């Protein structure tokens, strides 16, 4: 094992030891509801916790078995049904002799009571805390958040036939592979930003069943063939450590991290498309194929729209979080921005970025000039920054705590204040439980 691998493994193990510590409270109640101790105890087990049912979910088991064997020969279906019937009978007999324990009864009562509340239970933004919020308050927050981003009420053009036709013509892609049989306008939902003051929401667009979902995913798989953009980005903290572990710092330099405010909604898509076109040309992609790719990507990004509570919205600028192409568009733009800034005389000598967070080393006297430089390139893109701590000379970046040690830097695991260290507990029971689990395994063996 190399020294680099050992160092990275040490950091991972250190972080793992921290994650094994469970926090006692992960619920943030923003509603006007009061919850019983049993209800709070259940909520504190997390949104992925599954309560063991009071009785065997017979209909679900039968439906799953029938779905799994629908394409198998008749004689095989018969054998599986007989075996499944025997397992179900034995399980029902076992359950009849073993009544639900007190914990199971308690959790089911609490779950039923929670379902009857006029609230939403959701994951918070940037952590896995459970946020309880009144449904009316959630709707009000979301509409306010949408209005702040200048979305306009509009109707989505569902027909993506032009994209599918050109991809079929140029790349001979099966049209049915890209076509959505029952298309719908993308849906928006929000995650409360409890780590910030105010009533801010992280808006996410679900493109499931959107007419552009399949073309966008196909385009993403194609773009991966042409490699990464020329720039200063890293894919993970392993690559980041490798890039910066040997740098030498001087006394007049300072560690700094830059962050783009709301990157996806702020990206000028037209600039990103130019960057993608340049990248394809450098990759020796033919003019016909390049034009087809650009047309398809541009059309997918053109319909930046969604629905919330049966009202339709669209925006003429930026990308939506949830679109398969948005990360690629944002990366293309940021790499182009970095290449342009590299020509500037005071561009930091150390600059490595992960999505919209950047680690840099700059001269102490150049901090404001660098900030003004990067903020002057595009009016929609605004950077904020954080300097290394003056007391212990540390800076957090990419779940790492970077510490200046003389002219060198050292690494440790950084745990964000929003981290709950909570995972699914051992007593979570899936609806298909106990002996019924091996039915699907048995089916696969036929």
Coordinates of C-alpha atoms in Angstrom, one line a residue:
X1 CA 0.0 0.0 0.0
X2 CA 1.4 3.4 -1.0
X3 CA 1.9 6.2 1.5
X4 CA -1.0 8.2 -0.2
X5 CA -3.4 5.2 0.1
X6 CA -2.5 4.7 3.7
X7 CA -3.0 8.4 4.5
X8 CA -6.4 8.5 2.8
X9 CA -7.5 5.2 4.5
X10 CA -6.5 6.7 7.9
X11 CA -8.7 9.7 7.2
X12 CA -11.6 7.5 6.2
X13 CA -11.3 5.3 9.3
X14 CA -11.1 8.4 11.5
X15 CA -14.3 9.7 9.9
X16 CA -16.0 6.2 10.3
X17 CA -15.3 6.2 14.0
X18 CA -17.1 9.6 14.3
X19 CA -20.1 8.4 12.3
X20 CA -20.7 5.5 14.6
X21 CA -21.6 8.0 17.4
X22 CA -25.4 8.5 17.3
X23 CA -26.9 11.8 18.1
X24 CA -29.8 11.7 20.5
X25 CA -32.1 14.2 18.7
X26 CA -32.4 14.7 15.0
X27 CA -35.9 16.2 14.9
X28 CA -36.5 19.9 14.1
X29 CA -40.1 20.7 14.8
X30 CA -41.1 23.8 12.8
X31 CA -44.8 23.0 13.1
X32 CA -47.4 24.0 15.8
X33 CA -47.9 20.3 16.6
X34 CA -47.0 18.7 19.9
X35 CA -45.8 15.1 19.8
X36 CA -45.9 12.3 22.4
X37 CA -42.7 10.7 23.6
X38 CA -43.4 7.6 21.5
X39 CA -43.9 9.8 18.4
X40 CA -40.7 11.7 19.0
X41 CA -38.8 8.5 19.6
X42 CA -40.1 7.1 16.3
X43 CA -39.2 10.3 14.4
X44 CA -35.7 10.3 16.0
X45 CA -35.1 7.0 14.3
X46 CA -35.0 8.8 10.9
X47 CA -37.2 8.9 7.8
X48 CA -35.7 5.6 6.5
X49 CA -36.7 3.7 9.6
X50 CA -39.4 1.1 8.7
X51 CA -41.9 -0.1 11.3
X52 CA -42.6 -3.8 11.5
X53 CA -46.2 -4.4 10.5
X54 CA -48.7 -6.0 12.9
X55 CA -49.6 -8.6 10.3
X56 CA -48.1 -10.2 7.3
X57 CA -48.5 -7.9 4.2
X58 CA -50.0 -10.8 2.3
X59 CA -51.1 -8.8 -0.8
X60 CA -47.7 -7.2 -1.2
X61 CA -45.9 -10.5 -1.0
X62 CA -48.2 -12.1 -3.6
X63 CA -48.0 -9.1 -5.9
X64 CA -44.2 -9.1 -5.7
X65 CA -44.0 -12.8 -6.4
X66 CA -46.3 -12.6 -9.4
X67 CA -44.4 -9.6 -10.8
X68 CA -41.1 -11.5 -10.5
X69 CA -42.3 -14.6 -12.3
X70 CA -44.5 -13.0 -15.0
X71 CA -42.0 -13.9 -17.9
X72 CA -41.1 -17.4 -16.7
X73 CA -42.5 -20.6 -18.3
X74 CA -45.8 -22.0 -17.0
X75 CA -44.3 -25.0 -15.2
X76 CA -41.7 -22.8 -13.4
X77 CA -44.5 -20.4 -12.3
X78 CA -46.4 -23.3 -10.9
X79 CA -43.4 -24.6 -8.9
X80 CA -42.7 -21.1 -7.5
X81 CA -46.4 -20.5 -6.6
X82 CA -46.5 -23.8 -4.7
X83 CA -43.3 -23.0 -2.8
X84 CA -44.5 -19.4 -2.1
X85 CA -47.8 -20.7 -0.8
X86 CA -46.1 -23.0 1.6
X87 CA -43.9 -20.2 2.9
X88 CA -46.9 -17.9 3.4
X89 CA -48.8 -20.6 5.2
X90 CA -45.9 -21.3 7.5
X91 CA -45.3 -17.6 8.2
X92 CA -49.0 -16.9 8.9
X93 CA -49.0 -19.9 11.3
X94 CA -45.8 -18.6 13.0
X95 CA -47.3 -15.1 13.4
X96 CA -50.5 -16.5 14.8
X97 CA -48.6 -18.2 17.6
X98 CA -46.3 -15.2 18.2
X99 CA -48.3 -12.1 18.8
X100 CA -46.7 -8.7 18.1
X101 CA -44.5 -7.5 20.9
X102 CA -45.1 -4.3 22.8
X103 CA -42.5 -2.3 20.8
X104 CA -44.2 -3.3 17.5
X105 CA -47.6 -2.3 18.8
X106 CA -46.2 1.0 20.2
X107 CA -44.4 1.9 16.9
X108 CA -47.5 1.2 14.8
X109 CA -49.7 3.3 17.0
X110 CA -47.2 6.2 16.8
X111 CA -46.9 5.8 13.0
X112 CA -50.7 5.9 12.6
X113 CA -50.9 9.0 14.8
X114 CA -48.1 10.7 12.8
X115 CA -49.8 10.0 9.5
X116 CA -53.0 11.8 10.7
X117 CA -51.1 15.1 11.4
X118 CA -51.5 18.0 9.0
X119 CA -47.7 18.3 8.6
X120 CA -44.9 17.1 6.3
X121 CA -42.0 15.1 7.5
X122 CA -38.9 15.7 5.4
X123 CA -35.2 15.6 5.3
X124 CA -33.4 18.9 5.9
X125 CA -31.1 20.5 3.4
X126 CA -27.4 19.5 3.9
X127 CA -28.1 17.0 6.7
X128 CA -30.4 14.0 7.4
X129 CA -32.3 15.7 10.2
X130 CA -36.0 15.2 10.2
X131 CA -37.9 18.5 9.7
X132 CA -41.6 18.7 10.7
X133 CA -43.4 21.6 9.0
X134 CA -47.0 22.6 8.7
X135 CA -48.3 21.9 5.1
X136 CA -49.6 25.4 4.8
X137 CA -46.2 26.8 5.9
X138 CA -44.4 24.5 3.5
X139 CA -46.5 25.7 0.6
X140 CA -46.0 29.4 1.6
X141 CA -42.3 29.0 1.9
X142 CA -42.0 27.3 -1.5
X143 CA -44.1 29.9 -3.4
X144 CA -42.1 32.7 -1.8
X145 CA -38.8 30.9 -2.7
X146 CA -40.0 30.4 -6.3
X147 CA -41.1 34.1 -6.6
X148 CA -37.7 35.3 -5.3
X149 CA -36.0 33.5 -8.2
X150 CA -38.1 35.3 -10.8
X151 CA -39.9 32.2 -12.1
X152 CA -42.9 33.0 -14.3
X153 CA -46.1 31.0 -14.6
X154 CA -46.0 29.2 -17.9
X155 CA -46.9 26.0 -19.6
X156 CA -44.4 23.4 -20.5
X157 CA -44.0 22.2 -24.1
X158 CA -44.1 18.4 -23.6
X159 CA -43.2 17.4 -27.1
X160 CA -39.5 16.4 -27.3
X161 CA -40.0 14.9 -30.7
X162 CA -37.4 17.2 -32.3
X163 CA -34.6 15.9 -30.0
X164 CA -35.5 12.3 -30.4
X165 CA -35.8 12.6 -34.2
X166 CA -32.3 14.2 -34.6
X167 CA -30.7 11.7 -32.2
X168 CA -32.3 8.9 -34.1
X169 CA -31.2 10.3 -37.4
X170 CA -27.6 11.1 -36.5
X171 CA -26.8 8.4 -33.9
X172 CA -29.3 5.8 -34.9
X173 CA -30.7 5.7 -31.3
X174 CA -33.9 3.7 -30.8
X175 CA -36.7 6.3 -30.6
X176 CA -38.6 4.2 -28.1
X177 CA -35.6 4.2 -25.8
X178 CA -35.8 8.0 -25.5
X179 CA -39.5 8.4 -25.6
X180 CA -41.6 8.8 -22.4
X181 CA -44.9 6.9 -22.8
X182 CA -46.8 9.1 -20.2
X183 CA -44.9 12.4 -20.0
X184 CA -45.6 14.9 -17.3
X185 CA -44.3 18.3 -16.3
X186 CA -41.4 18.0 -13.8
X187 CA -42.4 18.4 -10.1
X188 CA -40.6 20.7 -7.6
X189 CA -40.2 20.1 -4.0
X190 CA -38.1 21.8 -1.3
X191 CA -35.8 21.0 1.6
X192 CA -35.7 23.4 4.5
X193 CA -32.3 25.1 5.0
X194 CA -32.2 24.8 8.8
X195 CA -28.5 25.4 8.8
X196 CA -29.2 29.0 7.7
X197 CA -31.3 31.8 9.3
X198 CA -34.7 32.6 7.8
X199 CA -37.2 30.5 5.9
X200 CA -35.0 29.5 3.0
X201 CA -35.7 26.3 1.0
X202 CA -33.5 24.3 -1.3
X203 CA -35.6 23.9 -4.4
X204 CA -35.2 20.5 -6.3
X205 CA -36.9 19.6 -9.5
X206 CA -37.8 15.9 -10.0
X207 CA -37.6 15.2 -13.7
X208 CA -39.0 11.6 -13.4
X209 CA -41.4 11.0 -16.3
X210 CA -40.4 14.3 -17.9
X211 CA -40.4 14.2 -21.7
X212 CA -36.7 15.3 -21.6
X213 CA -35.6 12.9 -18.8
X214 CA -34.5 10.0 -21.1
X215 CA -32.8 12.2 -23.7
X216 CA -30.9 14.1 -21.0
X217 CA -29.7 10.8 -19.4
X218 CA -28.6 9.5 -22.8
X219 CA -26.8 12.7 -23.6
X220 CA -25.0 12.5 -20.2
X221 CA -23.8 8.9 -21.0
X222 CA -22.5 10.2 -24.3
X223 CA -20.7 13.2 -22.8
X224 CA -18.7 10.9 -20.5
X225 CA -17.0 9.4 -23.5
X226 CA -15.2 12.6 -24.2
X227 CA -13.5 12.9 -20.8
X228 CA -13.3 15.8 -18.4
X229 CA -13.1 19.5 -19.3
X230 CA -9.7 21.3 -19.2
X231 CA -9.8 23.1 -15.9
X232 CA -9.0 22.9 -12.2
X233 CA -11.6 20.6 -10.8
X234 CA -11.3 17.4 -8.7
X235 CA -13.7 14.5 -8.4
X236 CA -13.2 13.7 -4.7
X237 CA -11.0 14.4 -1.7
X238 CA -8.6 11.6 -2.7
X239 CA -7.7 13.5 -5.8
X240 CA -7.6 16.8 -4.0
X241 CA -5.1 15.5 -1.4
X242 CA -2.9 14.2 -4.1
X243 CA -3.0 17.6 -5.8
X244 CA -2.1 19.7 -2.7
X245 CA -0.2 17.5 -0.3
X246 CA 3.2 18.7 -1.4
X247 CA 2.6 22.4 -1.8
X248 CA 4.9 24.8 0.0
X249 CA 3.4 27.8 1.8
X250 CA 5.0 31.2 2.4
X251 CA 4.4 33.5 5.3
X252 CA 2.6 36.1 3.2
X253 CA 0.1 33.5 1.8
X254 CA -3.2 32.4 3.3
X255 CA -5.5 29.5 2.9
X256 CA -8.9 30.5 1.5
X257 CA -12.1 28.8 0.2
X258 CA -14.4 30.3 -2.4
X259 CA -18.0 29.3 -2.8
X260 CA -20.4 30.2 -5.6
X261 CA -23.8 31.5 -4.4
X262 CA -26.6 29.3 -5.9
X263 CA -24.5 28.0 -8.7
X264 CA -27.1 26.1 -10.8
X265 CA -29.7 28.9 -11.1
X266 CA -26.9 31.3 -11.9
X267 CA -25.1 29.5 -14.7
X268 CA -25.4 31.3 -18.1
X269 CA -26.3 28.2 -20.2
X270 CA -25.2 29.9 -23.5
X271 CA -21.7 30.3 -22.2
X272 CA -21.6 26.6 -21.0
X273 CA -22.8 25.5 -24.5
X274 CA -19.9 27.3 -26.1
X275 CA -17.6 25.5 -23.7
X276 CA -19.1 22.1 -24.5
X277 CA -18.8 22.8 -28.2
X278 CA -15.1 23.7 -27.9
X279 CA -14.6 20.5 -25.8
X280 CA -16.2 18.3 -28.5
X281 CA -14.2 19.9 -31.2
X282 CA -11.0 19.3 -29.2
X283 CA -12.1 15.7 -28.9
X284 CA -12.3 15.4 -32.7
X285 CA -16.0 14.9 -32.8
X286 CA -17.5 15.5 -36.3
X287 CA -19.3 18.7 -37.1
X288 CA -22.6 16.8 -37.7
X289 CA -22.3 15.0 -34.3
X290 CA -21.3 18.2 -32.5
X291 CA -24.2 20.1 -33.8
X292 CA -26.6 17.3 -32.9
X293 CA -25.3 17.1 -29.4
X294 CA -25.5 20.9 -28.9
X295 CA -29.0 21.1 -30.3
X296 CA -30.2 18.3 -28.1
X297 CA -28.6 19.8 -24.9
X298 CA -29.8 23.3 -25.7
X299 CA -33.4 22.1 -26.2
X300 CA -33.3 20.0 -23.0
X301 CA -32.1 23.0 -21.0
X302 CA -34.5 25.4 -22.8
X303 CA -37.5 24.1 -21.0
X304 CA -36.4 25.0 -17.5
X305 CA -39.9 24.6 -16.0
X306 CA -41.8 22.7 -13.4
X307 CA -45.1 22.5 -11.5
X308 CA -45.8 23.1 -7.8
X309 CA -49.3 22.7 -6.4
X310 CA -50.8 22.5 -9.9
X311 CA -49.3 25.8 -11.0
X312 CA -46.8 25.8 -13.8
X313 CA -43.6 27.8 -13.8
X314 CA -40.7 28.4 -16.1
X315 CA -37.4 30.3 -16.0
X316 CA -35.3 31.6 -18.9
X317 CA -32.0 31.5 -17.1
X318 CA -29.8 29.0 -15.3
X319 CA -30.3 25.3 -14.5
X320 CA -32.6 23.4 -12.1
X321 CA -31.3 21.1 -9.5
X322 CA -32.5 17.7 -10.4
X323 CA -32.0 17.9 -14.2
X324 CA -29.5 15.2 -15.3
X325 CA -27.6 17.7 -17.5
X326 CA -27.3 20.5 -14.9
X327 CA -24.1 19.3 -13.2
X328 CA -22.5 18.9 -16.6
X329 CA -23.6 22.4 -17.7
X330 CA -22.3 23.9 -14.5
X331 CA -19.0 22.1 -14.8
X332 CA -18.5 23.2 -18.4
X333 CA -19.1 26.8 -17.4
X334 CA -16.9 26.8 -14.3
X335 CA -14.0 25.2 -16.3
X336 CA -14.3 27.9 -19.0
X337 CA -14.4 30.6 -16.3
X338 CA -11.2 29.2 -14.8
X339 CA -9.4 29.1 -18.1
X340 CA -10.3 32.7 -18.7
X341 CA -9.2 33.8 -15.2
X342 CA -5.9 31.9 -15.6
X343 CA -4.8 34.7 -18.0
X344 CA -5.1 37.2 -15.2
X345 CA -1.9 38.1 -13.5
X346 CA -3.3 37.7 -9.9
X347 CA -5.0 34.4 -10.5
X348 CA -4.1 32.3 -7.4
X349 CA -1.2 29.9 -7.9
X350 CA -3.1 27.2 -6.1
X351 CA -6.8 26.8 -7.1
X352 CA -8.7 23.5 -7.0
X353 CA -12.4 23.2 -7.2
X354 CA -15.1 20.6 -6.4
X355 CA -18.4 21.7 -8.1
X356 CA -18.9 25.2 -6.6
X357 CA -16.4 25.0 -3.7
X358 CA -12.8 26.1 -4.3
X359 CA -9.7 25.8 -2.3
X360 CA -7.0 28.4 -3.0
X361 CA -3.8 29.8 -1.7
X362 CA -3.4 33.5 -2.2
X363 CA -1.2 36.3 -0.9
X364 CA -2.8 38.0 2.1
X365 CA -2.7 41.4 0.3
X366 CA -4.5 40.0 -2.8
X367 CA -7.6 38.5 -1.2
X368 CA -10.0 41.4 -2.1
X369 CA -8.5 41.8 -5.5
X370 CA -8.9 38.2 -6.3
X371 CA -12.5 38.3 -5.1
X372 CA -13.2 41.3 -7.2
X373 CA -11.6 39.6 -10.2
X374 CA -13.7 36.5 -10.1
X375 CA -16.9 38.4 -9.3
X376 CA -16.4 40.7 -12.3
X377 CA -16.4 38.0 -14.9
X378 CA -20.2 37.3 -15.0
X379 CA -22.9 39.4 -13.4
X380 CA -24.9 36.3 -12.4
X381 CA -22.0 34.5 -10.7
X382 CA -21.1 35.7 -7.2
X383 CA -18.4 34.2 -5.0
X384 CA -18.1 34.4 -1.2
X385 CA -15.0 33.4 0.7
X386 CA -13.8 32.0 4.0
X387 CA -10.3 32.5 5.3
X388 CA -8.3 30.1 7.4
X389 CA -8.9 30.3 11.1
X390 CA -6.4 32.9 12.5
X391 CA -6.1 31.0 15.8
X392 CA -5.4 27.4 14.8
X393 CA -4.7 28.0 11.0
X394 CA -7.3 25.5 9.8
X395 CA -9.8 25.6 6.9
X396 CA -12.6 23.2 6.2
X397 CA -13.0 22.0 2.6
X398 CA -14.5 18.8 1.1
X399 CA -15.2 17.2 4.5
X400 CA -11.5 17.8 5.3
X401 CA -9.9 20.0 7.9
X402 CA -6.8 21.5 6.3
X403 CA -4.2 22.8 8.7
X404 CA -1.2 24.9 8.1
X405 CA 1.9 23.3 9.7
X406 CA 4.8 25.6 9.1
X407 CA 5.2 25.7 5.3
X408 CA 3.3 22.4 4.9
X409 CA -0.4 21.4 5.2
X410 CA -1.9 18.5 7.1
X411 CA -5.3 16.8 6.7
X412 CA -8.0 15.7 9.2
X413 CA -11.7 14.8 8.9
X414 CA -14.1 17.7 9.2
X415 CA -17.6 17.1 10.5
X416 CA -20.2 19.8 9.6
X417 CA -22.4 21.2 12.4
X418 CA -25.4 19.9 10.5
X419 CA -24.1 16.3 10.7
X420 CA -26.4 14.0 12.7
X421 CA -24.3 10.8 12.4
X422 CA -27.6 8.9 12.2
X423 CA -28.2 5.9 10.0
X424 CA -30.9 3.3 9.8
X425 CA -31.0 1.5 13.2
X426 CA -30.8 -2.3 13.6
X427 CA -34.5 -2.7 14.5
X428 CA -35.8 -1.2 11.2
X429 CA -38.0 -3.9 9.5
X430 CA -38.8 -3.7 5.7
X431 CA -42.4 -4.6 4.7
X432 CA -41.1 -7.8 3.1
X433 CA -39.6 -9.4 6.3
X434 CA -38.7 -12.6 8.0
X435 CA -39.1 -15.8 5.9
X436 CA -40.7 -14.1 3.0
X437 CA -37.3 -12.5 2.1
X438 CA -35.9 -15.8 0.6
X439 CA -38.8 -16.1 -1.8
X440 CA -37.2 -13.6 -4.3
X441 CA -33.9 -15.4 -3.9
X442 CA -35.6 -18.7 -4.7
X443 CA -37.2 -17.2 -7.8
X444 CA -33.8 -16.1 -9.1
X445 CA -32.5 -19.7 -8.9
X446 CA -35.2 -21.1 -11.2

